[in-house]
XYZ file of C-alpha atoms in Angstrom:
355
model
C -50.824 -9.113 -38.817
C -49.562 -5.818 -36.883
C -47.496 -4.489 -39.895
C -51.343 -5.173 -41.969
C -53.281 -3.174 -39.629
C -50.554 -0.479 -39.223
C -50.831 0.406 -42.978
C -54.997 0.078 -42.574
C -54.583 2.699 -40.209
C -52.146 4.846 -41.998
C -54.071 4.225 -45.002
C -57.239 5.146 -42.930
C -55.946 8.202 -41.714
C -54.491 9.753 -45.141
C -57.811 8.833 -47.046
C -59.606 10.535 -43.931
C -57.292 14.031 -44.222
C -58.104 13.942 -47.974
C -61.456 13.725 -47.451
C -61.666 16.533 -44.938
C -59.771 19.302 -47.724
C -61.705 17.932 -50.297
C -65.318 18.749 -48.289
C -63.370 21.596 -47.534
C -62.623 23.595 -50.457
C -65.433 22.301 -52.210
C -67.201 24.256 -48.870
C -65.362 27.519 -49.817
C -65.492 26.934 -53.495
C -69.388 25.986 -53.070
C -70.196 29.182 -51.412
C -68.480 31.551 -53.883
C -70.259 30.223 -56.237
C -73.476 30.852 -54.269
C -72.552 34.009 -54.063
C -71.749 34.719 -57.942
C -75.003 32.972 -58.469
C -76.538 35.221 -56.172
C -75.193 38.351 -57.737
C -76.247 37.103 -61.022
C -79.496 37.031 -59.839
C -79.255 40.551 -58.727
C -78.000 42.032 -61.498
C -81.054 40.190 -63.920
C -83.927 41.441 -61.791
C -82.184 45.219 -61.676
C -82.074 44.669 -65.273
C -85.666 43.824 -65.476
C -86.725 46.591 -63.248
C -84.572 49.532 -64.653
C -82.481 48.368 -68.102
C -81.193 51.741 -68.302
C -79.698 52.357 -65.048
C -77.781 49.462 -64.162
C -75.080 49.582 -66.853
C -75.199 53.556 -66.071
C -72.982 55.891 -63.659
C -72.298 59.033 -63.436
C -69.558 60.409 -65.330
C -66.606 61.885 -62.950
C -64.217 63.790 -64.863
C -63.389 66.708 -62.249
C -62.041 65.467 -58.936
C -64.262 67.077 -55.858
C -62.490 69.218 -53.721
C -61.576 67.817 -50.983
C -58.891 65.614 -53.258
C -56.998 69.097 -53.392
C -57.166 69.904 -50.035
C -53.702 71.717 -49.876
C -53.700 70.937 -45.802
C -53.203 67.251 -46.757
C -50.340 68.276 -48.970
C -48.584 68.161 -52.386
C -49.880 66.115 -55.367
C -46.457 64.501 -57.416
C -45.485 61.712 -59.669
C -42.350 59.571 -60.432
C -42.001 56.889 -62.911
C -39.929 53.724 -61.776
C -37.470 52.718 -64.430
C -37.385 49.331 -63.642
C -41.311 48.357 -64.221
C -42.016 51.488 -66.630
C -45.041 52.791 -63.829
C -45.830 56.168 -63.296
C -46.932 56.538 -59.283
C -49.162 59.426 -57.733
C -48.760 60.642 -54.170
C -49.449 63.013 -52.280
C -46.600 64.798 -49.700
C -46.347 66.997 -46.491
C -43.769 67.900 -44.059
C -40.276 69.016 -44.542
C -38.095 67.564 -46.884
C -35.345 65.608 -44.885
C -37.358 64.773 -41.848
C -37.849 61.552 -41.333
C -39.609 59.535 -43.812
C -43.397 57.923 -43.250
C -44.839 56.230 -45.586
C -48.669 54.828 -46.047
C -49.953 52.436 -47.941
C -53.410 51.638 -48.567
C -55.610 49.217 -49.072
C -58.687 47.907 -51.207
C -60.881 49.302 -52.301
C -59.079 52.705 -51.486
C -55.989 55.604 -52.203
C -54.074 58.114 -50.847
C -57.442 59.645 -49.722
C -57.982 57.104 -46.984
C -54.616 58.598 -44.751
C -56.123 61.993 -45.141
C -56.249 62.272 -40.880
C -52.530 60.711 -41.003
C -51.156 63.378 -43.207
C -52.265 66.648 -41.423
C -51.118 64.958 -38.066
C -47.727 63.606 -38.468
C -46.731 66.468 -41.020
C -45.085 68.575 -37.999
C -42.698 65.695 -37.168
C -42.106 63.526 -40.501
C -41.834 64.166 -44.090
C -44.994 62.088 -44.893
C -46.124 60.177 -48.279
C -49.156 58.142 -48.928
C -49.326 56.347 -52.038
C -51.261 55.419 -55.179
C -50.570 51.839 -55.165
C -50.373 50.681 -59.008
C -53.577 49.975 -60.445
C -55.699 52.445 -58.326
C -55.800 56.002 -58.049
C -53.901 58.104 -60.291
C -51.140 55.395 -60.673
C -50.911 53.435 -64.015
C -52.611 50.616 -64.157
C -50.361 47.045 -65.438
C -51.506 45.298 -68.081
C -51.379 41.741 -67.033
C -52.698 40.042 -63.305
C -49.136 39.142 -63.018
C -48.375 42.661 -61.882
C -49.827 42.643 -59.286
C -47.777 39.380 -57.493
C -46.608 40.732 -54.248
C -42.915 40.808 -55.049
C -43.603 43.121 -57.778
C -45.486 45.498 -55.279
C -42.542 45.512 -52.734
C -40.534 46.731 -55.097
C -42.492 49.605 -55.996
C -42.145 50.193 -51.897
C -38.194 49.981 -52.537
C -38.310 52.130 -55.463
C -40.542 54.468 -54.232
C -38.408 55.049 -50.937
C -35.552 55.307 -52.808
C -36.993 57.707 -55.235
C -37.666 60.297 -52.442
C -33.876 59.875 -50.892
C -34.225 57.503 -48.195
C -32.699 54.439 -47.195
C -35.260 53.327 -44.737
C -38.732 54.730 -43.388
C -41.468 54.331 -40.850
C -44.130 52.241 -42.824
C -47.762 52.232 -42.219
C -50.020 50.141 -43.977
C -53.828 49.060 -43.760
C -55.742 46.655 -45.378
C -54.307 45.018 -48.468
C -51.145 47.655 -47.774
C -50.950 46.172 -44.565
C -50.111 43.022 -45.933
C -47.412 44.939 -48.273
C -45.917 46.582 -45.343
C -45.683 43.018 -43.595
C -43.755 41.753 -46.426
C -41.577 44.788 -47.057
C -40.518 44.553 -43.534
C -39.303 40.589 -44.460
C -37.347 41.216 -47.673
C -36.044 44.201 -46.084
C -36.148 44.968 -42.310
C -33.308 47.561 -43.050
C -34.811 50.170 -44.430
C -37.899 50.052 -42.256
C -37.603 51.914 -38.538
C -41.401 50.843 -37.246
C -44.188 49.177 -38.847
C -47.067 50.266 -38.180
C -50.130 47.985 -39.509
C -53.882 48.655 -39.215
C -56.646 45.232 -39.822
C -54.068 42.827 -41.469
C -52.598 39.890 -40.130
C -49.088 38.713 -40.536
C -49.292 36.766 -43.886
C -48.610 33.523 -42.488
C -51.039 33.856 -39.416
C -53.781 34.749 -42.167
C -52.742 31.601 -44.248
C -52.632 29.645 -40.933
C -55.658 31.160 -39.680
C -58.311 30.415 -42.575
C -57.082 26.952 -43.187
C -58.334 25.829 -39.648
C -61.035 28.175 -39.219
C -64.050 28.250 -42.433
C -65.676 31.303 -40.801
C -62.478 33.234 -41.322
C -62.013 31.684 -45.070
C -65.624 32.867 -45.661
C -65.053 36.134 -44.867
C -62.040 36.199 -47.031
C -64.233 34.525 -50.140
C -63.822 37.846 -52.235
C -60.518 36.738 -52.656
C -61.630 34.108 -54.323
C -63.967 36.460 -56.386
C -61.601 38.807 -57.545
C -59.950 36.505 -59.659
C -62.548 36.130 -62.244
C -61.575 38.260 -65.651
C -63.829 41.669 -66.225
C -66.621 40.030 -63.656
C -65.439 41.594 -60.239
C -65.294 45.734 -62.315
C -68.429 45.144 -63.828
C -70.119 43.935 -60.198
C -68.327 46.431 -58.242
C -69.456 49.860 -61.043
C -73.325 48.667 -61.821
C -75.866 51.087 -60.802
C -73.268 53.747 -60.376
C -70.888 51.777 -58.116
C -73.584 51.049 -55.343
C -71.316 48.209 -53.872
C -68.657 50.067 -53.194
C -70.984 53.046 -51.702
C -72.411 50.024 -49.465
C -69.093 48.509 -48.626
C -68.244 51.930 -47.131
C -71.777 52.894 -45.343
C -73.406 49.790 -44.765
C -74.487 48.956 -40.714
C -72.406 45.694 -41.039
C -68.962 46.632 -43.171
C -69.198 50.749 -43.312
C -67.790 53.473 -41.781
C -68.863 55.775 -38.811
C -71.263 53.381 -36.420
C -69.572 54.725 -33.827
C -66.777 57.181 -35.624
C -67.128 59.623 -38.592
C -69.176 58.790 -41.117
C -67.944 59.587 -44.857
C -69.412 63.143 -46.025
C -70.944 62.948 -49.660
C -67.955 64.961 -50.835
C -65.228 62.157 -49.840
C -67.764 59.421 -51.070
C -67.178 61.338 -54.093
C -63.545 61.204 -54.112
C -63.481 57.421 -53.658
C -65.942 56.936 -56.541
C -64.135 59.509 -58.284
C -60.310 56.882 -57.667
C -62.274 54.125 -58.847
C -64.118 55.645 -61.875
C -60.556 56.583 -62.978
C -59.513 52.537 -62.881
C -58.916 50.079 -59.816
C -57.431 46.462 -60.119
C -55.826 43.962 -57.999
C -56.010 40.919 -58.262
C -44.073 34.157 -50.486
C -42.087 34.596 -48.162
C -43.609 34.742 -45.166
C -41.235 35.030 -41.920
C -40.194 36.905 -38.800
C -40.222 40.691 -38.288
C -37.544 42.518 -36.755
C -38.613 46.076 -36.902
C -40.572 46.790 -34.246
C -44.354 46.634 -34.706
C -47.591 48.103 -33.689
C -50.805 46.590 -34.610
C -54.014 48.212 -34.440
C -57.113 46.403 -34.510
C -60.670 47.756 -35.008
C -63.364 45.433 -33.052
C -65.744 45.802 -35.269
C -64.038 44.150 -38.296
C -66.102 42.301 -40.549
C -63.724 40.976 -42.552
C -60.834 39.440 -40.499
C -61.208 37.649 -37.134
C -60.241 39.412 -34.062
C -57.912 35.776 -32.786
C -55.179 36.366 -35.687
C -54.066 39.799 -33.786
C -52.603 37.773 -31.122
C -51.180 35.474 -33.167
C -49.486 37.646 -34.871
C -46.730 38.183 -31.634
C -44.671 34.907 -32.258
C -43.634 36.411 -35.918
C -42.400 39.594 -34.083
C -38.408 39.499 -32.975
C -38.772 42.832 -31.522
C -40.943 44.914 -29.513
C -44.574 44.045 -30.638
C -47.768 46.455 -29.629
C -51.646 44.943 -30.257
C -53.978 47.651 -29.395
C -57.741 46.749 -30.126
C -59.866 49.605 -30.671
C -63.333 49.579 -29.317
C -66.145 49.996 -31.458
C -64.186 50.849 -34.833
C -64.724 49.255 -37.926
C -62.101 47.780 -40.514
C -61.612 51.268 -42.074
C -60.095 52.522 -38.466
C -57.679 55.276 -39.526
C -60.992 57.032 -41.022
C -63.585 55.571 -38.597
C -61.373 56.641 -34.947
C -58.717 58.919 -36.376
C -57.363 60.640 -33.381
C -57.563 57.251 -30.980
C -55.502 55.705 -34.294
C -53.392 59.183 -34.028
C -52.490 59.050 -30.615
C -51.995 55.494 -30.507
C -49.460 55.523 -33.262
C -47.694 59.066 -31.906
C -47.012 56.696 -28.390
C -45.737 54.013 -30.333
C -43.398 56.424 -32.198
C -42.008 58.053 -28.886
C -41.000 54.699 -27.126
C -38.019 52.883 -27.735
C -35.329 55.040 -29.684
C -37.991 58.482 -30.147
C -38.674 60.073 -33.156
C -35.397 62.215 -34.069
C -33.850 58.871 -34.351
C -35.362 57.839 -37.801
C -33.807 60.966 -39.424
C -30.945 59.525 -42.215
């Protein structure tokens, strides 16, 4: 009789767990497809209202001028052997100082480290990157491309291109979560990390499963894996999603920071006119790390910045910034400056990450 109502119970409790990810996937999976629905339904009644204009945008074939800003440094290109990719990035500081590298996340490019580059130029040779599909860099042909392991190699590559064996990486966004990775596969070549609004991998994956509000917020995910659906929503009516993503009161720029000027909303519609795409291991860190968080993030719960720490095996810095929005580095640049110039200076001090 025991052993019957020991397997009732097991049987109970399995039947019960299966239950709970079926209700909740078909939860997640429900609402993105409210939301698709929802955008439909948008896009029909601006049809309706103004045919013409929805399928229209303006046609950006000269970059403004801010993109050649020659404060914020030198425009270049390398092609990587290995995948066949030609990368754009831009460069200041002396050759042979210590390398910094920035990577960037979506929807942006090299553009969005603009405050970065003119400040860390005296003391590092510094590089922000085109990652591939956005920007100036080629675009792959397949989803495939854009797995993670393929994208830190290009970090490999592209630090090895420029003559360094390790560097101080930065990332934000959907870099950040590069940069978190790059410092796994290989924690010799990077000095610091220094990540802005991204989670270690494995707290994200953690994170959502147990929390719905967080896996909400992450739904675009889901989203961007449609074929030809995402571009099309994202470029109707002359890219007004994007220009919302970046100025709206709830996910935009500048509440309490700088706003965007017109000229460097420009340059970002100007990236993604050109052609924008993107579509594990996860384990401990042993670079030392500073995390900066902007409060007002609408995309990623504040709790995951803590729980970042037990990933770290080395020195580990959480600094959340007051009143600044996912897009930080543009939104509080000199609290993000200083922040990361005190990080820098502790430990072993900056001449120590020359080669």
């Amino acid at each position: 009789m025991a052993r019957v109502l020991y397997n009732l119970v097991i049987f109970l409790i399995r039947l019960a767990m299966q239950i709970k990810v079926v209700g909740y996937w078909s939860l997640i999976y429900g609402y993105c497809g409210v939301c698709t629905a929802v955008a439909l339904l948008k896009l029909w009644w601006s049809f309706i209202l103004r045919p013409t204009a929805v399928f229209q945008w303006a046609v950006r074939e000269t970059p403004p001028a801010c993109l050649n800003d020659t404060s914020l440094g030198t425009h270049c290109y390398v092609r990587i052997k290995e995948s066949g990719l030609r990368f754009h990035y831009v460069a200041a500081g002396e050759r042979g100082k210590p390398l910094m590298l920035f990577l960037h996340g979506f929807p942006e490019f090299w553009f969005s480290w603009r405050y970065q580059l003119r400040e860390f130029k005296s003391e590092f040779r510094v590089v922000a990157i085109d990652m591939r599909g956005y920007g100036e860099s080629d675009l792959p042909l397949s989803a495939e491309s854009y797995k993670f392991e393929h994208l830190v190699t290009d970090v490999k590559d592209i630090v090895e291109y420029l003559g360094y064996n390790r560097c101080c990486l930065v990332g934000h966004d959907w870099g950040g979560t590069v940069a978190w990775l790059f410092a796994i596969y290989y924690p010799e070549m990077v000095t610091k990390l220094i990540v802005l609004n991204c989670p270690h991998p494995s707290v994200l994956a953690d994170y959502a499963m147990r929390h719905p509000s967080q896996l909400l917020k992450c739904s675009h995910f889901f989203f961007f894996q449609l074929p030809r659906f995402p571009e099309l929503m994202l470029s109707i009516n002359d890219f007004k999603a994007v220009k919302s993503l970046f100025t709206s009161r709830s996910t935009g720029i500048g509440r309490k920071g700088r706003w965007l000027t017109v000229e460097e909303m420009e340059a970002y519609l100007y990236a993604l006119s050109q052609h924008s795409r993107s579509c594990v291991l996860y384990n401990h860190v042993r670079s030392p790390v500073l995390l900066l968080w902007g409060e007002r993030d609408a995309f990623l719960e504040q709790d995951m910045a803590e729980a970042c720490r037990v990933y770290i095996r080395n020195h580990f810095r959480l600094n959340i910034i007051s009143g600044a929005s996912h897009w930080l580095q543009q939104d509080q640049p000199d609290i993000v400056n200083t922040l990361i110039w005190t990080f820098l200076k502790e430990g072993e001090g900056r001449k120590s990450y020359r080669d």
